[in-house]
PDB file of C-alpha atoms in Angstrom:
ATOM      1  CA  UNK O 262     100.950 110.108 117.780  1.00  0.00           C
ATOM      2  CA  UNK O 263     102.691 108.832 120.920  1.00  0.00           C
ATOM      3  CA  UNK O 264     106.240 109.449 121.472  1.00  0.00           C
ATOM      4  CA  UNK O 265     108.694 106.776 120.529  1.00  0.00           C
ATOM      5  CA  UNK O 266     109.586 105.870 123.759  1.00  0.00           C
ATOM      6  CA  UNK O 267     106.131 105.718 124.579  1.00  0.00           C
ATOM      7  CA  UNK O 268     105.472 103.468 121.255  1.00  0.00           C
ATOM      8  CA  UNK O 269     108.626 100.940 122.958  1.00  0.00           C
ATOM      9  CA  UNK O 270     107.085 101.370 126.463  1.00  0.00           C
ATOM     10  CA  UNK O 271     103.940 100.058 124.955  1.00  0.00           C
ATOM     11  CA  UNK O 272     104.305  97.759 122.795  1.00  0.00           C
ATOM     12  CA  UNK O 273     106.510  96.123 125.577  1.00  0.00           C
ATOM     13  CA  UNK O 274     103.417  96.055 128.113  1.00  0.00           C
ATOM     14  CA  UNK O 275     101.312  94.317 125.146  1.00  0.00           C
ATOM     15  CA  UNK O 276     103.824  91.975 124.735  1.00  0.00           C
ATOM     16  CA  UNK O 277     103.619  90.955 128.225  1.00  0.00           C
ATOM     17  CA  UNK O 278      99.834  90.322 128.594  1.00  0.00           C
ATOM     18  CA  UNK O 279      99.847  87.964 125.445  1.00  0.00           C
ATOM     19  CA  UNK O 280      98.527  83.975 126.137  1.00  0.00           C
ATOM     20  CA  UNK O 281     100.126  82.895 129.321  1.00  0.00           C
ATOM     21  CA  UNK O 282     101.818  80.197 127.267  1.00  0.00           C
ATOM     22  CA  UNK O 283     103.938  82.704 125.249  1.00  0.00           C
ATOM     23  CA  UNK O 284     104.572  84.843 128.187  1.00  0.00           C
ATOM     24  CA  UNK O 285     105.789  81.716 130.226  1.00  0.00           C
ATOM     25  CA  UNK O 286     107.866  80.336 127.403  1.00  0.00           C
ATOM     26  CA  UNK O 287     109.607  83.856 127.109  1.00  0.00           C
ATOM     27  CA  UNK O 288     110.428  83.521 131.326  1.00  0.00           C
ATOM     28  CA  UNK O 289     111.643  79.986 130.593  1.00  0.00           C
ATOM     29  CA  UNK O 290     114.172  81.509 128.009  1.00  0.00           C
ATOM     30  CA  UNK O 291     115.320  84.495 129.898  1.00  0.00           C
ATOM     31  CA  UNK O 292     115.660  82.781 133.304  1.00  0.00           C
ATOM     32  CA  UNK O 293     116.796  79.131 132.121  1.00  0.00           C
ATOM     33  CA  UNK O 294     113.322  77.574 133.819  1.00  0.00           C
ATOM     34  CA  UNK O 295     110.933  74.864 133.104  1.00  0.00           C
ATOM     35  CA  UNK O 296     107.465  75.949 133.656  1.00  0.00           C
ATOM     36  CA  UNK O 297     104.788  74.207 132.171  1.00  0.00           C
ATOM     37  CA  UNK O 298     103.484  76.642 129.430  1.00  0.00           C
ATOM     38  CA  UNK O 299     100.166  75.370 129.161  1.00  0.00           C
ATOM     39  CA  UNK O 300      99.742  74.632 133.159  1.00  0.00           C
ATOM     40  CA  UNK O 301     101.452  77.944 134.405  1.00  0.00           C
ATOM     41  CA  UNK O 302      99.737  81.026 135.538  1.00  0.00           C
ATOM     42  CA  UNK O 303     100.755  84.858 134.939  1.00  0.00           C
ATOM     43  CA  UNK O 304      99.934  87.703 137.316  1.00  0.00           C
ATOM     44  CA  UNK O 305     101.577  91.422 137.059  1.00  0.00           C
ATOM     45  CA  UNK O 306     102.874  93.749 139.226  1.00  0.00           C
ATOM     46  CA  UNK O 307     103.776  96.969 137.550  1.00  0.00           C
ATOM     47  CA  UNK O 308     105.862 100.030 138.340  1.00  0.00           C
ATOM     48  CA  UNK O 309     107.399 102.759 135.614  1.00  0.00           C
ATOM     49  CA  UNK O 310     110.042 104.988 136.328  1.00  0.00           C
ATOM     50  CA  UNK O 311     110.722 107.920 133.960  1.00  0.00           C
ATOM     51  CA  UNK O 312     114.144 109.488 134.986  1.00  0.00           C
ATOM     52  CA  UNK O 313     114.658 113.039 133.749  1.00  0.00           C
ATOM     53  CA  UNK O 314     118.368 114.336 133.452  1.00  0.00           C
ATOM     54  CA  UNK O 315     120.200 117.659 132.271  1.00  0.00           C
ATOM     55  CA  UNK O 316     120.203 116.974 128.417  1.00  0.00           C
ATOM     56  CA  UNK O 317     116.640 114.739 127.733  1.00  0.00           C
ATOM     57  CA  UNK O 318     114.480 112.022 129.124  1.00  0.00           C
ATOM     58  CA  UNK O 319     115.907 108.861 129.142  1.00  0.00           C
ATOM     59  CA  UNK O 320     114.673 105.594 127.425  1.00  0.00           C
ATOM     60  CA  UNK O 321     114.148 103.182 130.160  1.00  0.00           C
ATOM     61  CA  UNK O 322     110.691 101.711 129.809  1.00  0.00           C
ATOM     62  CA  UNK O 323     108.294  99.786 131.767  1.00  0.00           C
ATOM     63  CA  UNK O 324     109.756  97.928 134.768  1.00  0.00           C
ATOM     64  CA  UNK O 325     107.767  94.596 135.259  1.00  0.00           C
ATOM     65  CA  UNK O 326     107.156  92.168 137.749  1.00  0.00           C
ATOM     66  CA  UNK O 327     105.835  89.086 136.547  1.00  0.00           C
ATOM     67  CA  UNK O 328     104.350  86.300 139.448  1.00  0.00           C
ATOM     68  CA  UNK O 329     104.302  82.918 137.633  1.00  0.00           C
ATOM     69  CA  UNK O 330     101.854  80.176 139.709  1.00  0.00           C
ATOM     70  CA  UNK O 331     101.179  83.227 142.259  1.00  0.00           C
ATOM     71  CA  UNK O 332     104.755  82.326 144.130  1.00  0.00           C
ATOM     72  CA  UNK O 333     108.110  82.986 141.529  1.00  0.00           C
ATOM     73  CA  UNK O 334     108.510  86.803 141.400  1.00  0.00           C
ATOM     74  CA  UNK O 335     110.541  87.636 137.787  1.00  0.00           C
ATOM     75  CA  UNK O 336     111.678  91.296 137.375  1.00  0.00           C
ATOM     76  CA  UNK O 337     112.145  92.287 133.519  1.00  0.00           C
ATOM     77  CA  UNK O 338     113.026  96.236 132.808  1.00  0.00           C
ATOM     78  CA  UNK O 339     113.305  96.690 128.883  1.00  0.00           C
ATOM     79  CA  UNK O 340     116.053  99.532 128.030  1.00  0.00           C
ATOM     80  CA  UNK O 341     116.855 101.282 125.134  1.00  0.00           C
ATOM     81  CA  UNK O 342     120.493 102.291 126.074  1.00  0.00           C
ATOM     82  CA  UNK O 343     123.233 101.680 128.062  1.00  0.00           C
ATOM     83  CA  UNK O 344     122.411 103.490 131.853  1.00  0.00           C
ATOM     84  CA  UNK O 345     125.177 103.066 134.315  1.00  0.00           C
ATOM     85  CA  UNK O 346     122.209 103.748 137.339  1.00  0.00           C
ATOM     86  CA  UNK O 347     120.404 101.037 135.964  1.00  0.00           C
ATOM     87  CA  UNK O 348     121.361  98.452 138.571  1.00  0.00           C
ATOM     88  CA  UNK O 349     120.396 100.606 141.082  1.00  0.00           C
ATOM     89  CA  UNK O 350     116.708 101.400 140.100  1.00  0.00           C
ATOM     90  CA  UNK O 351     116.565  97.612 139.323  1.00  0.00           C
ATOM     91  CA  UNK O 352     117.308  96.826 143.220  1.00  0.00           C
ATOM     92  CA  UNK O 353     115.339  99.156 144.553  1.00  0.00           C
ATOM     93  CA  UNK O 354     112.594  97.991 142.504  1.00  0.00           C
ATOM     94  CA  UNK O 355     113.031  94.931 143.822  1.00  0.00           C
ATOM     95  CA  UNK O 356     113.058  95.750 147.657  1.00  0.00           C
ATOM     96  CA  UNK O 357     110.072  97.694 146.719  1.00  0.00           C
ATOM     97  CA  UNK O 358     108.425  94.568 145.235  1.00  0.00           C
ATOM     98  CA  UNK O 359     109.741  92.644 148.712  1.00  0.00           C
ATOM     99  CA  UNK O 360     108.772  94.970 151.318  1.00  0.00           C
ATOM    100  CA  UNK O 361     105.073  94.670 149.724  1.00  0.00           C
ATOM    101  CA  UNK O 362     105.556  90.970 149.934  1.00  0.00           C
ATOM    102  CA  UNK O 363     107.168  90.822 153.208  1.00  0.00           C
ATOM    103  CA  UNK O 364     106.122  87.979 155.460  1.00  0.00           C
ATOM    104  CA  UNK O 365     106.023  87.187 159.222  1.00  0.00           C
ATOM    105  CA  UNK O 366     106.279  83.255 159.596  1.00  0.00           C
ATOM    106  CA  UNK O 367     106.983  80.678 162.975  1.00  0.00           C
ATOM    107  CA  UNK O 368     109.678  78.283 163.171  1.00  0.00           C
ATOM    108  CA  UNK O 369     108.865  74.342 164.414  1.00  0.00           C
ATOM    109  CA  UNK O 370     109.538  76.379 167.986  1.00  0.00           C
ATOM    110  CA  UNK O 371     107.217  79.078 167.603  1.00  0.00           C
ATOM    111  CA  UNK O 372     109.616  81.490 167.207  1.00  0.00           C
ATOM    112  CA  UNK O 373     108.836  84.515 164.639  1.00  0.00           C
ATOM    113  CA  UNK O 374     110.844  84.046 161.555  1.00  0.00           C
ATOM    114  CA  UNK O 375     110.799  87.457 159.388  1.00  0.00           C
ATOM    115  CA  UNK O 376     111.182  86.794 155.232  1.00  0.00           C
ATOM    116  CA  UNK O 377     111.635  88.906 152.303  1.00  0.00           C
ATOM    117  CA  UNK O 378     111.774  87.972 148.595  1.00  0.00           C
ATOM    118  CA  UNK O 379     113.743  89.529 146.067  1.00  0.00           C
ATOM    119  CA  UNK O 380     112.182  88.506 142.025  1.00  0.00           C
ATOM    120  CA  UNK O 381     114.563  87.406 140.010  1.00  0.00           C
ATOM    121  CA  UNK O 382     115.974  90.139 137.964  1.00  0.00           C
ATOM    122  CA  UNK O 383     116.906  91.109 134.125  1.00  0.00           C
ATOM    123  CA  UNK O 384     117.922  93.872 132.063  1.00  0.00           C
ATOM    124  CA  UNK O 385     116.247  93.245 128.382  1.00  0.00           C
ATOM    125  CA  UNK O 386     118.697  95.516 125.824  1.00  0.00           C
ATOM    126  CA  UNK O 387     115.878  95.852 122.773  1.00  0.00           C
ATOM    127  CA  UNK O 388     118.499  97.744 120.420  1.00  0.00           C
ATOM    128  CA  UNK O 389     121.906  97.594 119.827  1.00  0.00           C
ATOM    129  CA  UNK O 390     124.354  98.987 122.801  1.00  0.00           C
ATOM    130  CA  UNK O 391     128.216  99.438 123.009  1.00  0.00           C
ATOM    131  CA  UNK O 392     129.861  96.643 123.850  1.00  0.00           C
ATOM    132  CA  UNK O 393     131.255  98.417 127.488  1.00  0.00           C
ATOM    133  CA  UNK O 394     127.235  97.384 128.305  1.00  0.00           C
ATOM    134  CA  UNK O 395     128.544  94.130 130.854  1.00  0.00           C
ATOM    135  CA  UNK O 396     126.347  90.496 130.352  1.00  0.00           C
ATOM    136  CA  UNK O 397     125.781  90.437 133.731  1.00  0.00           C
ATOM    137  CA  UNK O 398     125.565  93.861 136.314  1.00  0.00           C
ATOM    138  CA  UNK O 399     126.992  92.990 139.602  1.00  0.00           C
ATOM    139  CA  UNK O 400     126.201  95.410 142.668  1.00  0.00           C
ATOM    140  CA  UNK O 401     128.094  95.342 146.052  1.00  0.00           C
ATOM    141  CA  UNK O 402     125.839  95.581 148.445  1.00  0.00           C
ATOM    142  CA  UNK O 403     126.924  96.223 152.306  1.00  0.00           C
ATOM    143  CA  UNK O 404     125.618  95.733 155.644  1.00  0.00           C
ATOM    144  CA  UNK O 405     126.919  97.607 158.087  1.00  0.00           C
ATOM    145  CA  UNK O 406     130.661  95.720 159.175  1.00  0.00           C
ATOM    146  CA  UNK O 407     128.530  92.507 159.637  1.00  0.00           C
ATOM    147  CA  UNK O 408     128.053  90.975 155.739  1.00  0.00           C
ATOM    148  CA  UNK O 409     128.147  92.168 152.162  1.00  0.00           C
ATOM    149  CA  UNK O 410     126.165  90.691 149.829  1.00  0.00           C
ATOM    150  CA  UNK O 411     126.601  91.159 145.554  1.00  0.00           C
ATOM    151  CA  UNK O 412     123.633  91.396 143.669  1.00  0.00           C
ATOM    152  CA  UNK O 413     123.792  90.145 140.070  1.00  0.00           C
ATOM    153  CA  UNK O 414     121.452  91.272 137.432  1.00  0.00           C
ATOM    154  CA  UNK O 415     121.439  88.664 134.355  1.00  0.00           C
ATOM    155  CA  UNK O 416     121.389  90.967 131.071  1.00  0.00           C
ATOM    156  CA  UNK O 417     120.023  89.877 127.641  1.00  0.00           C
ATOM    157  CA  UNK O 418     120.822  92.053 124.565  1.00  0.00           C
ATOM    158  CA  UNK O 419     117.967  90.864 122.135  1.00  0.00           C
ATOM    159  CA  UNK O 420     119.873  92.350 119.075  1.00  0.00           C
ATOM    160  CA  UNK O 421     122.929  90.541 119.939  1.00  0.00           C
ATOM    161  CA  UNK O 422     120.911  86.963 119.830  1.00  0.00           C
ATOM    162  CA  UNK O 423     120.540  85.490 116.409  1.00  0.00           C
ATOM    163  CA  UNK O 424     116.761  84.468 115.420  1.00  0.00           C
ATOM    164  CA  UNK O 425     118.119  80.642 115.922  1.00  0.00           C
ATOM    165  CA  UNK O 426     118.747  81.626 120.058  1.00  0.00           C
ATOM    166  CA  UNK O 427     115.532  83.712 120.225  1.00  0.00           C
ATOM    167  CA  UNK O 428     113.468  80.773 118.656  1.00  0.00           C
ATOM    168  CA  UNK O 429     115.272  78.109 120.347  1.00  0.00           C
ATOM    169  CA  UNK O 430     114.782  79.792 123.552  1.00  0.00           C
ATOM    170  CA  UNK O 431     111.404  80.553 123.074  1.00  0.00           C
ATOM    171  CA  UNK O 432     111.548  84.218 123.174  1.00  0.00           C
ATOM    172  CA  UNK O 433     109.237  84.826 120.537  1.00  0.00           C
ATOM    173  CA  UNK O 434     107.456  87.653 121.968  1.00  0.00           C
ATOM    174  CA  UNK O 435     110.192  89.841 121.762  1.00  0.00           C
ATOM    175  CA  UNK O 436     111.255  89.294 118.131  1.00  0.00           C
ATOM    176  CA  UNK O 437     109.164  92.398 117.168  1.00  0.00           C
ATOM    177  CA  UNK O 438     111.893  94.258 118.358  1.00  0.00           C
ATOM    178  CA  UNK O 439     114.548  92.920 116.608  1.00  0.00           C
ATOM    179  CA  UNK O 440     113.431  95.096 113.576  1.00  0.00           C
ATOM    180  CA  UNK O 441     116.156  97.812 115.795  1.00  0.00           C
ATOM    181  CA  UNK O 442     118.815  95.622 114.359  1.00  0.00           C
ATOM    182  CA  UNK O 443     119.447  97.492 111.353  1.00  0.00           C
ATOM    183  CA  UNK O 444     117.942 101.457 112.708  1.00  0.00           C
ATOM    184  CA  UNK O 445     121.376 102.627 113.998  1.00  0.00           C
ATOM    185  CA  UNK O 446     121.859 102.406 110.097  1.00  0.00           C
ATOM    186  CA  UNK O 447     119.065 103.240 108.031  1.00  0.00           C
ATOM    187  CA  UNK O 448     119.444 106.321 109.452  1.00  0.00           C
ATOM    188  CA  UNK O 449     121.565 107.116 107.180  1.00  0.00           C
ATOM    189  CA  UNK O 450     120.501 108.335 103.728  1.00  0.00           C
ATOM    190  CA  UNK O 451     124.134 107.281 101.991  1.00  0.00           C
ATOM    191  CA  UNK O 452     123.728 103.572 103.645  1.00  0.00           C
ATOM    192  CA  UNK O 453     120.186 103.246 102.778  1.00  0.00           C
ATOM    193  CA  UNK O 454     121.652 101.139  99.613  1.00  0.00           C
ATOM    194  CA  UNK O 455     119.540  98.347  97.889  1.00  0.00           C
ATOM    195  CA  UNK O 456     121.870  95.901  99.518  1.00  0.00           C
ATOM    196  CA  UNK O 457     120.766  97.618 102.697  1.00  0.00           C
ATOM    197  CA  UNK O 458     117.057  97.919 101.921  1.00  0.00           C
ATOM    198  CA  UNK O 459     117.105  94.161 101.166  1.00  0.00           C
ATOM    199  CA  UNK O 460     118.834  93.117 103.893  1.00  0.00           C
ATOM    200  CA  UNK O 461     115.646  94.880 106.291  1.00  0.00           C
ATOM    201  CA  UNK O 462     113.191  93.075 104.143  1.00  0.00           C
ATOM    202  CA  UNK O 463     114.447  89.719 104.289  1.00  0.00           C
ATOM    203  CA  UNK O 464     115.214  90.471 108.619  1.00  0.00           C
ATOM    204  CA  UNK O 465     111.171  91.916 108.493  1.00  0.00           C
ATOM    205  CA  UNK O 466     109.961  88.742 106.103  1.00  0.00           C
ATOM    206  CA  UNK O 467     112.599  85.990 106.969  1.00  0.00           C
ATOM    207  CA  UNK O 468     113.731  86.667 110.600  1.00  0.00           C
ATOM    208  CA  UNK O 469     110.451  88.215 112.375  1.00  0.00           C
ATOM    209  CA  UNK O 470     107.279  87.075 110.659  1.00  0.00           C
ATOM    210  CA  UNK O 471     108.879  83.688 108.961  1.00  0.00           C
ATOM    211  CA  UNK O 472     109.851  83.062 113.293  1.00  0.00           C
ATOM    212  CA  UNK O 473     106.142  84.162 114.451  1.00  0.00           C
ATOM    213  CA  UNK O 474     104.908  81.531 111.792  1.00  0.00           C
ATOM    214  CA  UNK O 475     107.287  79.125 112.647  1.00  0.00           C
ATOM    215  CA  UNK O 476     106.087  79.688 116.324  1.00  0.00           C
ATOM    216  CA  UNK O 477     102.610  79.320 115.840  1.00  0.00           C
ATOM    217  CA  UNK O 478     103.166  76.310 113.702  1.00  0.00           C
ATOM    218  CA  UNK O 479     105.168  74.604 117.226  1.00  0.00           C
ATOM    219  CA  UNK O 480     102.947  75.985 119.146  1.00  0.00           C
ATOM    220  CA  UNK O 481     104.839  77.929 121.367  1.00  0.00           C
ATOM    221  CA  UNK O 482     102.234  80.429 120.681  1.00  0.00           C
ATOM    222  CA  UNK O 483      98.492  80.814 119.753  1.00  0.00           C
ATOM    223  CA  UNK O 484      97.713  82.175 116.622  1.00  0.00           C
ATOM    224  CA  UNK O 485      96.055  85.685 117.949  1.00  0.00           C
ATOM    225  CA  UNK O 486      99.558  85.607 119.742  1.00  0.00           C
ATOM    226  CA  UNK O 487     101.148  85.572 116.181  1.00  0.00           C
ATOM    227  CA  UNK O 488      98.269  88.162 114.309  1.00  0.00           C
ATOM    228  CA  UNK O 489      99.731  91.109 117.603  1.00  0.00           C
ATOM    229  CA  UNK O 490     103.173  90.115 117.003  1.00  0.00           C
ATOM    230  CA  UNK O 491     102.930  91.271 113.364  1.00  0.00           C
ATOM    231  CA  UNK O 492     101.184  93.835 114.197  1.00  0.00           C
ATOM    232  CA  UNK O 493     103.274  95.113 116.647  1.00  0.00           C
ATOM    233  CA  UNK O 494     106.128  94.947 114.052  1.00  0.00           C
ATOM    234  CA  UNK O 495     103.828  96.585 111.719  1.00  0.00           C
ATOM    235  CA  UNK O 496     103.744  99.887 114.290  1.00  0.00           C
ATOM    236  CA  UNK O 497     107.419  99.194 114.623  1.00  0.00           C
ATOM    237  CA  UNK O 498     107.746  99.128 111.006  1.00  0.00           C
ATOM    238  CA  UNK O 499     105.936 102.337 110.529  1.00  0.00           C
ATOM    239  CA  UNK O 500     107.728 104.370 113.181  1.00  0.00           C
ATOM    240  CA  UNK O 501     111.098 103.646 112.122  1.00  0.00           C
ATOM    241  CA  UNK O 502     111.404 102.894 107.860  1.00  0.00           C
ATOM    242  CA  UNK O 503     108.254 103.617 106.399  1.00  0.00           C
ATOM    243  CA  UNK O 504     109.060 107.576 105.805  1.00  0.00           C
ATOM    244  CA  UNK O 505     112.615 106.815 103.511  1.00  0.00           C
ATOM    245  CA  UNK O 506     111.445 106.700  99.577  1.00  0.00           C
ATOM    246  CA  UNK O 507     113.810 104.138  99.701  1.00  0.00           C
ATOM    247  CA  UNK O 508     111.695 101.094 101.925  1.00  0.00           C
ATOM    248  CA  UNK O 509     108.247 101.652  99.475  1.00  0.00           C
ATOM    249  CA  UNK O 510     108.797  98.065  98.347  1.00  0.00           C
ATOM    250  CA  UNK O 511     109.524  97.023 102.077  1.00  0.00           C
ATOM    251  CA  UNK O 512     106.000  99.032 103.462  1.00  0.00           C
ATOM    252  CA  UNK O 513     104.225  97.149 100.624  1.00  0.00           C
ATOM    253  CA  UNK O 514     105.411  94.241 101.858  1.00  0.00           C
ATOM    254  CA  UNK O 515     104.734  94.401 105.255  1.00  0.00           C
ATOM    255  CA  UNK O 516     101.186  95.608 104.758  1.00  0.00           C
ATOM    256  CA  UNK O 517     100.119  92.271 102.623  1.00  0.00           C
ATOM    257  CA  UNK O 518     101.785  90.472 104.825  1.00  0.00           C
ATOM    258  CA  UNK O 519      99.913  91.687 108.047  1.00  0.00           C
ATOM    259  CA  UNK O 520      96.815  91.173 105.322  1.00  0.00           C
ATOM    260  CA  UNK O 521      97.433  87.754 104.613  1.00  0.00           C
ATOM    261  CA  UNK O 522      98.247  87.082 108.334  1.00  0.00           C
ATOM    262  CA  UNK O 523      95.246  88.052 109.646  1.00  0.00           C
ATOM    263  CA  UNK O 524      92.639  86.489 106.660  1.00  0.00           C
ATOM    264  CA  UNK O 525      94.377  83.135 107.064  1.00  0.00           C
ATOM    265  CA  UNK O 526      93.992  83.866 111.465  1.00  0.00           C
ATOM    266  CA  UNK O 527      90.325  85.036 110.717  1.00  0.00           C
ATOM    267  CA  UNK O 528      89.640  82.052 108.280  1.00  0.00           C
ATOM    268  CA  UNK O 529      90.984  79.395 111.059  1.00  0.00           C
ATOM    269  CA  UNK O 530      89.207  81.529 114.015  1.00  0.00           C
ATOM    270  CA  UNK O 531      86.227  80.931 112.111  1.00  0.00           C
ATOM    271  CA  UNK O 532      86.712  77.108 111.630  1.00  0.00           C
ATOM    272  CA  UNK O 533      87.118  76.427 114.932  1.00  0.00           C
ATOM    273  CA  UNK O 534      84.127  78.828 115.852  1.00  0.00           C
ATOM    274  CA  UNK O 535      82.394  76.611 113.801  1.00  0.00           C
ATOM    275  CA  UNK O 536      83.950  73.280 114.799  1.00  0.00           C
ATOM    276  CA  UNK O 537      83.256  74.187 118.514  1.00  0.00           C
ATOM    277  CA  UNK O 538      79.559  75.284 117.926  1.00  0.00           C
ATOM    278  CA  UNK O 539      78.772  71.993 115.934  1.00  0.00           C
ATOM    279  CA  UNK O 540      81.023  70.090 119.158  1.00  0.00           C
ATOM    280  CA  UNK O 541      78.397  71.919 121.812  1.00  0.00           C
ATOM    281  CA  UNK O 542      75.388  71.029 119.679  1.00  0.00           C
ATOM    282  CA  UNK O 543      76.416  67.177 119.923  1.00  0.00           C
ATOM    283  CA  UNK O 544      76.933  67.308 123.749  1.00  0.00           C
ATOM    284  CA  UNK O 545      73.512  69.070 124.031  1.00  0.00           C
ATOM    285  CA  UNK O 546      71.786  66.362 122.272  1.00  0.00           C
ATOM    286  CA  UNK O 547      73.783  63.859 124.228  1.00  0.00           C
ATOM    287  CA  UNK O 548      72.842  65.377 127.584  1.00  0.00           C
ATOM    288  CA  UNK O 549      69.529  65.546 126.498  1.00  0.00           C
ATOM    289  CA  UNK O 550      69.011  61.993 125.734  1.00  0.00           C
ATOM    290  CA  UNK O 551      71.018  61.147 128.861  1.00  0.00           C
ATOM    291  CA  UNK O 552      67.981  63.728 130.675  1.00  0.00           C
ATOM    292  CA  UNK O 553      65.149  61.661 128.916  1.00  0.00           C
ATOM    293  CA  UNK O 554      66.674  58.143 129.721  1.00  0.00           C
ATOM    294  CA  UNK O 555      67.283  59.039 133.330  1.00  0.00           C
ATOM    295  CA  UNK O 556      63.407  60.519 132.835  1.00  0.00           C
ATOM    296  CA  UNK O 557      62.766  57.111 131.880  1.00  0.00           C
ATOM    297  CA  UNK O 558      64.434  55.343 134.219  1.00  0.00           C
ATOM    298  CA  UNK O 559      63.134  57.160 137.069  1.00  0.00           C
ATOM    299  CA  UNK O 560      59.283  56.506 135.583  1.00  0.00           C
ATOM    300  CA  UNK O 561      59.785  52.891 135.725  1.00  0.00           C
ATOM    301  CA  UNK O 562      61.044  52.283 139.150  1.00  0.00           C
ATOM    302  CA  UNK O 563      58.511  54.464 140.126  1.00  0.00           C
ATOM    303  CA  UNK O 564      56.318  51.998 138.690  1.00  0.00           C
ATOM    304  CA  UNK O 565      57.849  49.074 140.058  1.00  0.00           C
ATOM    305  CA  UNK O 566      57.124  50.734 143.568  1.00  0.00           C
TER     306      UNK O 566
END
């Protein structure tokens, strides 16, 4: 079994590679854009950084460079908890990311023109942090006694959204990870309460997977998009609540739920399996009548001649 970090660090690269339309409906959320989600393309560039201090390793997972229509650069770094050297590893990420991208250009007089481009940054906060954690890191950054410069770094504290804000702004993809909402205190024994316990089923049922069918339903994503994003909160799930006695109801839950997900995703696959196959066998015929009346054609001018 993979560490829980590593579970996080995962399950955040998955997230990442779903259909380019939920991946570029997510960017136009966190970065207030207006890509065309079913016209936009998605490349990666990816980097990790693990940092090791005195006391344990730290919870900062994948760092992520996304390249939407192979020219906007969006940097994304998913954390766990509040880092004060976040910031830091976030620029230098990104002057990594611009060196590699550097470019050498002329002016209208020939002149050499010398470019670098920063990606637009963000801090994702996937579970709850103190509220000292700042909506926006700002870093002062000096050049010689010529100019200073301050780089901002947007933050988003998914926890901190309510499901109307994730689902109005498209976020989708990340509502797996809301299920950290309520593991601060579940942990707990004394406030695992049936008030408690109901209030994670009804987040798990109501909030996640009634949002990932809502989603699907729009169309904001596809509906193999919708079968990983339960499963992804199943492994969530399973990592977090399944071991209390007191979530058995809950686990039950969740597993016919991920059943009944997927049958009604196979079912539909199917369909339209079927309704494409039957679609191709029509244009074949077609094609092949338009072969044997060209045939045709082509016979009788030939006996015209």
């Amino acid at each position: 079994m993979p560490t829980t970090r590593k579970l996080y660090d995962s399950i955040f690269k998955k997230i990442l590679t779903l259909s380019s339309k939920a991946v570029i409906n997510m960017i136009n959320g966190l970065f207030n854009m207006f890509y065309d989600p079913e016209n936009s393309t998605v490349s990666y560039h990816w980097t990790e950084n693990v940092h090791d201090n005195q006391n344990s390793m730290t919870t900062t997972l994948a760092d992520t460079i996304l390249v939407i229509n192979n020219s906007d650069a969006y940097h994304m770094e998913a954390q766990m908890k509040k880092d004060e050297s976040i910031v830091f590893r976030v620029f230098s990420y990104g002057a990594g990311y611009a060196d590699q991208t550097k470019e050498i250009l002329q002016d209208e007089e020939g002149c050499q023109v010398y470019r670098i481009h920063f990606p637009e940054p963000c801090v994702i906060y996937l579970s709850n942090v103190p509220k000292s954690v700042p909506d926006t890191y700002s870093l002062q950054v000096g050049f010689g006694h010529t100019q200073n410069i301050t780089y901002n770094v947007p933050v988003t504290k998914l926890t901190s959204c309510s499901v109307k804000e994730i689902n109005d702004r498209k976020m989708i993809i990340l509502i797996p990870f809301y299920i950290l909402k309520l593991r601060e205190k579940l942990r707990n024994k004394k406030a695992r309460t049936p008030e408690n316990i109901a209030s994670l089923k009804s987040l798990i049922k109501t909030d996640i997977m009634g949002s990932i069918d809502k989603n699907v339903e729009l169309g904001n994503i596809t509906a193999e998009d919708g079968a990983q994003l339960y499963r992804f909160t199943q492994m969530l799930y399973t990592r977090l609540y399944s071991q209390f006695e007191e979530t058995e109801e809950v686990t039950d839950m969740v597993e016919q739920s991920i059943i009944t997900f997927v049958d009604v995703f196979q079912e539909e696959k199917a369909k339209m399996e079927k309704q494409m196959a039957e679609m191709n066998k029509k244009i074949a015929e077609k094609d092949s009548e338009i072969a044997k009346l060209k045939a045709e054609l082509s016979a009788l001018k030939s006996g015209d001649n």
